[in-house]
CSV table of C-alpha atoms and ligand atoms in Angstrom, one decimal:
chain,number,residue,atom,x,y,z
A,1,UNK,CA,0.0,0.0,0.0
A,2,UNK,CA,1.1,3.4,-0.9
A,3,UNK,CA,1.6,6.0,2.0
A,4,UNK,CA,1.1,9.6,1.9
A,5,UNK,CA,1.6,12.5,3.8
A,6,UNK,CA,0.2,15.0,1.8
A,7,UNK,CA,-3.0,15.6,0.5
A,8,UNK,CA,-3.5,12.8,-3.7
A,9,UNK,CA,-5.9,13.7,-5.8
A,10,UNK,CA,-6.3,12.3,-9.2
A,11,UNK,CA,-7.6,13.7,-12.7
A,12,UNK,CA,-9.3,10.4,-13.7
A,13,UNK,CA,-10.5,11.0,-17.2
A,14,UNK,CA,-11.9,8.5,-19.2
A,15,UNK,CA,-10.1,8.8,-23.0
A,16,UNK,CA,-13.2,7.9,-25.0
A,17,UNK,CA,-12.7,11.1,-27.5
A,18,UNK,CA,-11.5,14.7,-26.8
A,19,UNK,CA,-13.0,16.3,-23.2
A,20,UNK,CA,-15.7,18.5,-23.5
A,21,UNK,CA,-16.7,21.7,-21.5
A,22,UNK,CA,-18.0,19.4,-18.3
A,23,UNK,CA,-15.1,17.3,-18.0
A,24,UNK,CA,-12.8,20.6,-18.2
A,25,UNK,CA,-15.3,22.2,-15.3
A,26,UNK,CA,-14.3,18.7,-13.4
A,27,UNK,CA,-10.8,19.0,-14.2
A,28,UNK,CA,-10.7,22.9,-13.1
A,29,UNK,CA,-12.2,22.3,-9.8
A,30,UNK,CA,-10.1,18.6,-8.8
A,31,UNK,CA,-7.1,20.8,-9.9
A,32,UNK,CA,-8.1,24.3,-7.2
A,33,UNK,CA,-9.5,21.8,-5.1
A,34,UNK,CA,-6.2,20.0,-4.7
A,35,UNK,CA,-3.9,23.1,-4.7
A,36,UNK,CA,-5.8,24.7,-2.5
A,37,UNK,CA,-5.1,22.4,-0.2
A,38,UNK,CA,-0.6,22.0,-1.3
A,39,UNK,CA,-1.6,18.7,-2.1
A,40,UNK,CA,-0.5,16.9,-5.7
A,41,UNK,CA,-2.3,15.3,-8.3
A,42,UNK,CA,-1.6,12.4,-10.4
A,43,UNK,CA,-3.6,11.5,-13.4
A,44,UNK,CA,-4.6,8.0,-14.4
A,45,UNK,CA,-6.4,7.1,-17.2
A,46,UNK,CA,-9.5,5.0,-17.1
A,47,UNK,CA,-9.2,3.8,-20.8
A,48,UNK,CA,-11.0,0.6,-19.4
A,49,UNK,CA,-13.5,0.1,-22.5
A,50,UNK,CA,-11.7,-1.7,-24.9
A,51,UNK,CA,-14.6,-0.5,-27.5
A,52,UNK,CA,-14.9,3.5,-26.9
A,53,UNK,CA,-11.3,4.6,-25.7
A,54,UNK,CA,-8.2,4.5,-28.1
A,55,UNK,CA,-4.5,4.9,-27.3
A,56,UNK,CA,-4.6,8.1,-29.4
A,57,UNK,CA,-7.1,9.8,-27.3
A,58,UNK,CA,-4.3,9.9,-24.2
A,59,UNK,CA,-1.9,12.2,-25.5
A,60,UNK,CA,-5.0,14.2,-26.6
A,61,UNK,CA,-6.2,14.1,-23.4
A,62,UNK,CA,-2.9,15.4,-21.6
A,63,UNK,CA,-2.3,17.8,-23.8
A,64,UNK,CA,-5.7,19.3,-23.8
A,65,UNK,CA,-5.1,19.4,-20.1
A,66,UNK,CA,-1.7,21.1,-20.3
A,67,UNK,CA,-3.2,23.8,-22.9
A,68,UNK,CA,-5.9,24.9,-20.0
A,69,UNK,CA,-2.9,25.2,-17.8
A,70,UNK,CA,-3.5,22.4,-15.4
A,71,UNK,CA,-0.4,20.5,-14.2
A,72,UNK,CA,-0.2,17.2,-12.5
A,73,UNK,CA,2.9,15.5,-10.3
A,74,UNK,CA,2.5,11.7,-10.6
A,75,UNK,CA,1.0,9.6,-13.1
A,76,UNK,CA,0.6,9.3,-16.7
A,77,UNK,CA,3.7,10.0,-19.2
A,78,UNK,CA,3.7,9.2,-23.0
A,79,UNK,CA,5.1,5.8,-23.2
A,80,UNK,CA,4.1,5.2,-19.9
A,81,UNK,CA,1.4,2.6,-19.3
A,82,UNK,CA,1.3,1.9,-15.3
A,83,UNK,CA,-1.5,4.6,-15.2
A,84,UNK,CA,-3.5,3.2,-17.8
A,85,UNK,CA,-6.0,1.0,-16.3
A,86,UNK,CA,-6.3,-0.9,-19.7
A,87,UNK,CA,-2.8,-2.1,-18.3
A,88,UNK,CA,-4.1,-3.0,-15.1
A,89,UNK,CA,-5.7,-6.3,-15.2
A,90,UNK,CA,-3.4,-7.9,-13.2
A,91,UNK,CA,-3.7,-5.6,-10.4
A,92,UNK,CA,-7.9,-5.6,-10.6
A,93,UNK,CA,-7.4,-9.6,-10.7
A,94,UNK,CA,-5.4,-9.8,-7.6
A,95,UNK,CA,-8.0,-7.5,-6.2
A,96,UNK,CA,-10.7,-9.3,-7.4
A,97,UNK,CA,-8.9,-12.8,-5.9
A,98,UNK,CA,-8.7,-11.4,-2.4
A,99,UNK,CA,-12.6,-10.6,-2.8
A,100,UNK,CA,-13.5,-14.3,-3.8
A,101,UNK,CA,-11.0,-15.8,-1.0
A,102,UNK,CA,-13.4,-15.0,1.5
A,103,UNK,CA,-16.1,-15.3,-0.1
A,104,UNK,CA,-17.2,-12.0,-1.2
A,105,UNK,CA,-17.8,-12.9,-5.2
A,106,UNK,CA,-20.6,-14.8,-7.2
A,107,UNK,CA,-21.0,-15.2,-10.9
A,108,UNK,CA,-24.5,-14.1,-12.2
A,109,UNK,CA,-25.6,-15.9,-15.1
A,110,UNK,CA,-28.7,-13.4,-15.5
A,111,UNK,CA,-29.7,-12.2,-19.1
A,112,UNK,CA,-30.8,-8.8,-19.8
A,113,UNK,CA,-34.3,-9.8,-19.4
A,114,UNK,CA,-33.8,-11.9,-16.2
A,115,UNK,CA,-31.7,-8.4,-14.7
A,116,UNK,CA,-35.3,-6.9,-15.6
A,117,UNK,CA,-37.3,-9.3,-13.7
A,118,UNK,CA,-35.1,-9.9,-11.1
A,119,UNK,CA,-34.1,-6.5,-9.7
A,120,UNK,CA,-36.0,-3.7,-8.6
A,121,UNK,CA,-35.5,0.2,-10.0
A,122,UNK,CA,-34.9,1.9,-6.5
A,123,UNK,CA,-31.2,2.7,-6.5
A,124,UNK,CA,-29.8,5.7,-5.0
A,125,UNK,CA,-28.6,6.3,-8.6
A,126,UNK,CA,-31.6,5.2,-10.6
A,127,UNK,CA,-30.2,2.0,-11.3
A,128,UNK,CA,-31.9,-1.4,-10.9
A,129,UNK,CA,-31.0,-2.9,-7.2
A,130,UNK,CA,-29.8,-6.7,-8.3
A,131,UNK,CA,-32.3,-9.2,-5.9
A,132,UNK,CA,-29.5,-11.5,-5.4
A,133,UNK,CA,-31.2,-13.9,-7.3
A,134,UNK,CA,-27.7,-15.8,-8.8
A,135,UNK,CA,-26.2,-15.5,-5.2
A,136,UNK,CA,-28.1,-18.8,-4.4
A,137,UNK,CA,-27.9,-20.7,-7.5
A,138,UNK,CA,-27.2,-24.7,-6.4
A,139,UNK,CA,-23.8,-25.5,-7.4
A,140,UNK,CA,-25.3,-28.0,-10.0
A,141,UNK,CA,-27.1,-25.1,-11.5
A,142,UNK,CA,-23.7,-23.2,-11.7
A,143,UNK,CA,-22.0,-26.4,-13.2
A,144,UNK,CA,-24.5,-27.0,-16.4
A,145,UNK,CA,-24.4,-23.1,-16.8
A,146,UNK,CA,-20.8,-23.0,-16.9
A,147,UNK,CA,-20.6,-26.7,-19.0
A,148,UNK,CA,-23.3,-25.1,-21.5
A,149,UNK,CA,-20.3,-21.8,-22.3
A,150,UNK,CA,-22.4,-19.4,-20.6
A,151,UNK,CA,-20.1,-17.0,-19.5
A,152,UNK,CA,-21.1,-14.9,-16.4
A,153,UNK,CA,-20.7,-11.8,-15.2
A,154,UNK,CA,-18.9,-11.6,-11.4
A,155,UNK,CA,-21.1,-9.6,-8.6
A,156,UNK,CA,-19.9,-9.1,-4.9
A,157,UNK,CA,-21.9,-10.0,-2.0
A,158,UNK,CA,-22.5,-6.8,-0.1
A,159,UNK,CA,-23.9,-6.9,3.4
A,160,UNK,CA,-26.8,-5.2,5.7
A,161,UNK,CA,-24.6,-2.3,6.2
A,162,UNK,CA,-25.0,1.6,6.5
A,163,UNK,CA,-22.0,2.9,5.0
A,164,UNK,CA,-21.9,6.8,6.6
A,165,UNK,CA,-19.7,9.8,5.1
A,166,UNK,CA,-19.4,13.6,5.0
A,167,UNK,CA,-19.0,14.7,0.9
A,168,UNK,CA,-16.8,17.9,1.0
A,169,UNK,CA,-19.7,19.8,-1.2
A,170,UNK,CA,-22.6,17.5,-0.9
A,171,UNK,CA,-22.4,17.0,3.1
A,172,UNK,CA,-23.6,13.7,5.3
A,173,UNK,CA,-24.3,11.0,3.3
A,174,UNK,CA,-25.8,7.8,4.1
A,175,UNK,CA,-26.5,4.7,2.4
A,176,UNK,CA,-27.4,1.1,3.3
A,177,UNK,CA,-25.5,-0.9,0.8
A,178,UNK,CA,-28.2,-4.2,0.4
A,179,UNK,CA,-31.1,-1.9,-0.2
A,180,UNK,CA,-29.5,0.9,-1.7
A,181,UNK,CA,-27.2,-0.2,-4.0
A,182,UNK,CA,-27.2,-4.5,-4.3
A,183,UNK,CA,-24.7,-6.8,-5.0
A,184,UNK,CA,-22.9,-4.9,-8.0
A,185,UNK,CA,-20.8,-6.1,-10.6
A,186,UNK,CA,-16.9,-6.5,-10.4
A,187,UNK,CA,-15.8,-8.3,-13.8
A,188,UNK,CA,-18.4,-8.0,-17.1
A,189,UNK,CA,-19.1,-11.1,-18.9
A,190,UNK,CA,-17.1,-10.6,-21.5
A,191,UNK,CA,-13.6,-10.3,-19.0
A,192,UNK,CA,-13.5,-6.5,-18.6
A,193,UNK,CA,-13.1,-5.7,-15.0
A,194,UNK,CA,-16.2,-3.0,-13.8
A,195,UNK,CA,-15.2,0.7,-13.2
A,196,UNK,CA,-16.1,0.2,-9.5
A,197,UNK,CA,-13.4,-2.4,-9.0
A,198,UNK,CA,-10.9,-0.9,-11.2
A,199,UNK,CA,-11.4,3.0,-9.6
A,200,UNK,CA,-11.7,1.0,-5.9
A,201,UNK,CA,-8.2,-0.6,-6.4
A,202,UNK,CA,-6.7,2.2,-8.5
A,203,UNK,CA,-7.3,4.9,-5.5
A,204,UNK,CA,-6.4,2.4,-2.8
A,205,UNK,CA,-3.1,1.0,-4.9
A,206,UNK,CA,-2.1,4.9,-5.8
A,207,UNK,CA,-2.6,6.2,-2.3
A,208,UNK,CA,-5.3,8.9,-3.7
A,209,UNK,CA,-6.4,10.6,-0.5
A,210,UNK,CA,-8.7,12.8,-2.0
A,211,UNK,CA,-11.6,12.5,-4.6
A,212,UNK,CA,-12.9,15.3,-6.6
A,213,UNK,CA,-15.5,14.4,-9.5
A,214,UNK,CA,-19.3,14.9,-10.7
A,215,UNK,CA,-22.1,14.8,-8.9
A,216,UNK,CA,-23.4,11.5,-10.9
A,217,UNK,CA,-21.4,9.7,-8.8
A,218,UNK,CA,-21.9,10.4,-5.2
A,219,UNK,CA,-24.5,7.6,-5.5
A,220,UNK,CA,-21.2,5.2,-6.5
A,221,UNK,CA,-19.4,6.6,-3.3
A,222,UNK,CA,-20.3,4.3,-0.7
A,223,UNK,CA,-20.0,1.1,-2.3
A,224,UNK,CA,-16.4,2.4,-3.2
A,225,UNK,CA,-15.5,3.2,0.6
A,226,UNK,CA,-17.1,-0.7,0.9
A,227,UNK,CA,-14.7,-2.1,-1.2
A,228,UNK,CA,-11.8,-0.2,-0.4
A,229,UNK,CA,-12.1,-1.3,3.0
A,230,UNK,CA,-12.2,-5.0,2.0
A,231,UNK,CA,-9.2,-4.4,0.3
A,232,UNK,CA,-7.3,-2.9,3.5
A,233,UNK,CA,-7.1,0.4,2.2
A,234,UNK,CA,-8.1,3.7,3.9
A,235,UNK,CA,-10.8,6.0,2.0
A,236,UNK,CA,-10.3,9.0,0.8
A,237,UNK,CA,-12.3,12.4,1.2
A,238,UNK,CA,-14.9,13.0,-1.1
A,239,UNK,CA,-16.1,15.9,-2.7
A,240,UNK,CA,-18.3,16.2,-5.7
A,241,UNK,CA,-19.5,19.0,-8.0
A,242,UNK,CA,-22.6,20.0,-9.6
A,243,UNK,CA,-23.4,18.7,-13.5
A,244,UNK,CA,-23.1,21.3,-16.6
A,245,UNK,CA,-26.4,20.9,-18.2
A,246,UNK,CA,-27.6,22.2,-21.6
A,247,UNK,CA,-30.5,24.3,-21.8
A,248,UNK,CA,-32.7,21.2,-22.5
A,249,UNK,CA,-31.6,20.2,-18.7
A,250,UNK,CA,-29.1,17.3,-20.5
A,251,UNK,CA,-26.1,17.0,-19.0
A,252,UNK,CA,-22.9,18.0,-21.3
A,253,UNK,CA,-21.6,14.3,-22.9
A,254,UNK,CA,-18.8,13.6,-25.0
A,255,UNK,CA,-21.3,11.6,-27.0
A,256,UNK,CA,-23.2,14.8,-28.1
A,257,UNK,CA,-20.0,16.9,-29.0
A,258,UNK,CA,-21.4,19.1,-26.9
A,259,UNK,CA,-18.7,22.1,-27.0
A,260,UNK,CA,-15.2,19.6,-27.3
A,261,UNK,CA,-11.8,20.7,-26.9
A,262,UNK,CA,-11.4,20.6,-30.8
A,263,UNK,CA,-14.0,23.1,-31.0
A,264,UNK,CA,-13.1,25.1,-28.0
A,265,UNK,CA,-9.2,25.2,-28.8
A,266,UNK,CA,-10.2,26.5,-32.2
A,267,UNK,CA,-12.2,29.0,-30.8
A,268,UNK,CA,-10.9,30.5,-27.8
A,269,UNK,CA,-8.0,31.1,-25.4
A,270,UNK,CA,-7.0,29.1,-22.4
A,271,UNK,CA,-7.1,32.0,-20.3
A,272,UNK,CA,-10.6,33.0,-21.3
A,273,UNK,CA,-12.1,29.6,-20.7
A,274,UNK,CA,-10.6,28.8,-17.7
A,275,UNK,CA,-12.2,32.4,-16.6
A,276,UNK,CA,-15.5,31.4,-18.1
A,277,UNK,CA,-15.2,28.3,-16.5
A,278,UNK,CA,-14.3,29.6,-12.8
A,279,UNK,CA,-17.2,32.7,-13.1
A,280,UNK,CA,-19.7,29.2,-14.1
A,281,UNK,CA,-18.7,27.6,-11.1
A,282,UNK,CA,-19.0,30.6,-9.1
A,283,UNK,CA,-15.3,31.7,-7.9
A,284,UNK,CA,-15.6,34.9,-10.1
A,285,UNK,CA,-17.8,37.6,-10.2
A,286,UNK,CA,-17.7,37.9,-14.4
A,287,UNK,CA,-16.2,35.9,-16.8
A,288,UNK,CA,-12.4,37.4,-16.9
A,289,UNK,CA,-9.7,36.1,-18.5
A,290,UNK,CA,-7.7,34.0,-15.7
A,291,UNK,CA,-5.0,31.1,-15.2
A,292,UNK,CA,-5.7,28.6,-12.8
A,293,UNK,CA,-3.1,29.2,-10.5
A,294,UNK,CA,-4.6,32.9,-10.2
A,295,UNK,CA,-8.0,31.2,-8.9
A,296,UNK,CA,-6.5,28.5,-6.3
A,297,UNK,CA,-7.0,31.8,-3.5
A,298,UNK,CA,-10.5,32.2,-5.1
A,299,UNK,CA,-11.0,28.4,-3.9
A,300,UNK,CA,-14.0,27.1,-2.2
A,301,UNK,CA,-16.7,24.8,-1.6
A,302,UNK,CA,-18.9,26.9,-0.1
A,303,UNK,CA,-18.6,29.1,-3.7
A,304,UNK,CA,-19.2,26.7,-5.7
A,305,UNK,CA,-22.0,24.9,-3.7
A,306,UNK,CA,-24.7,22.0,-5.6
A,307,UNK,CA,-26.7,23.2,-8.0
A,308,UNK,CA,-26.2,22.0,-11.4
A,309,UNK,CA,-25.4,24.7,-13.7
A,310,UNK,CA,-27.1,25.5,-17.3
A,311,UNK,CA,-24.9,26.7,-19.5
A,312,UNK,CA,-26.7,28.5,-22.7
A,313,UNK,CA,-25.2,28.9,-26.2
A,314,UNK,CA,-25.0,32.6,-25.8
A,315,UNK,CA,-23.0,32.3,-22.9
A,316,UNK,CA,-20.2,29.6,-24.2
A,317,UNK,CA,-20.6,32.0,-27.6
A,318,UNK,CA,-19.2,34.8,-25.7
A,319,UNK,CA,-15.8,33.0,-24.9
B,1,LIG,N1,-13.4,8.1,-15.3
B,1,LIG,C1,-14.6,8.8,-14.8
B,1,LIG,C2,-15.1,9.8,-15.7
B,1,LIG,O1,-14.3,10.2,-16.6
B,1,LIG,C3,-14.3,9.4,-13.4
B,1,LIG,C4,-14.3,8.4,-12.4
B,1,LIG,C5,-14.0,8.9,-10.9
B,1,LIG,O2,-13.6,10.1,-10.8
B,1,LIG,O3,-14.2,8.1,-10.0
B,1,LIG,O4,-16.2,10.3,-15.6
């Protein structure tokens, strides 16, 4: 286990195409958030699906990062591939191993339609809450599935327990993992270990000691303190931001295109969308050209605060 005596946080982008305007408002804050405090930041690339991130889109990435003027200490490097999770399997495996040593991990042989039927839609996050239902297949059921080639998927066991924290933004949270959030999946079927194991072992492994990231997943934040204390490892603070939205109330995806770093390097200067970026999350009074190290004084929580923010077309226009 890594040890720290300073305050880690992590840029954790996923390269599945150039960032767009909500992944730079993420990167802005996790970067203020973390200097703000003297703390460093190491970025690791979550390029775990095989089908929507390429090995071209990481230099992208850091580069796009470095034009905005955010820096990082540890981490990713061209050439470098211990940050990549796509490079990590053995790591999530071994991770995975200690789970199933005690017990922790089932397969689920459920099909789409069986998920459907047996699960029920009240997660904290929308999601479906898995009813267990593979959890107490007879082992002879297990053995024809598996002698048939039906490849499962891999869920963890989690227990009748209220897993408590206080989000740096969002405040006490609260959630009781069997009704909340179910037993979850760790490896697909097809092999590809989950984000929630991969992020779980990643921060634990890489001694990340803080957290800064979007709002959509606070709901994924106490089944991650779960896990990273079955794995021995300490969990970090937490603090999550509010969404960008459109006007239409979507939130800003790279699948729309919505406002890309292609587009927005094209059009604009660093200065002035880091400025823009900063007045949307509230640390100044009017869009102004600024770099980020001008804004790590302007720094705080309490600026920023939860509400999601809509950001019009006349307003990214103006940059
Ligand atoms: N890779 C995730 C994303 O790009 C972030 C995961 C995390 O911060 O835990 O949205």
């Amino acid at each position: 286990m890594a040890t720290t005596t300073t305050v880690r946080g992590r840029f954790a982008p996923s390269p599945s195409g150039r960032m767009h305007l909500g992944n730079l408002f993420a990167a802005l804050l996790a970067w203020l958030d973390v200097r703000s405090l003297g703390g460093e930041i190491l970025l690791r690339m979550e390029d775990l699906d095989p089908d929507r991130c390429k090995p071209a889109y990481l230099t992208q990435l850091a580069d796009d990062l470095t034009w905005l003027g955010l820096d990082w200490d540890l981490g990713w490097r061209p050439g470098e591939t211990t940050y990549c999770q796509s490079h990590r399997t053995a790591q999530y495996q071994a991770a995975f191993d200690r789970l199933a040593d005690r017990g922790l991990v089932y397969p689920c042989f459920c099909s789409r339609k069986e998920l459907l039927a047996a699960s029920a839609p009240h997660a904290s996050d929308g999601a479906r809450v898995y009813s267990g239902r593979c959890r107490t297949l007879p082992a002879e059921e297990k053995a024809a599935l598996l002698a048939a080639g039906r490849t499962p998927a891999w869920r963890v066991k989690v227990p009748a327990e209220t897993i408590s924290f206080v989000d740096g933004n969002f405040g006490p949270r609260s959630e009781r993992l069997d009704v909340d959030c179910g037993d979850f999946i760790l490896r697909r079927s097809d092999g590809v270990y989950a984000y929630q194991l991969a992020v779980t072992a990643d921060d634990g492994a890489m001694g990340i000691t803080r957290v800064v990231r979007g709002q959509d997943l606070l709901s994924s934040t106490p089944r991650q303190i779960w896990l990273l204390k079955q794995l021995g490892y300490p969990a970090p603070t937490y603090c999550h931001l509010p969404l960008l939205l459109s006007p239409d109330g979507r939130r800003l995806s790279k699948r729309d295109r919505d406002l890309d770093m292609g587009y927005l390097r094209a059009h604009t200067t660093p200065e002035k969308l880091v400025g823009f970026l900063a007045y949307v999350a509230g640390l100044l009074p009017r869009p102004q050209a600024a770099a980020p190290y001008e804004l790590v004084g302007e720094f705080s929580w309490a600026k920023v605060g939860r509400a999601d923010r809509v950001v019009t077309e006349e307003a990214w226009q103006s940059l």
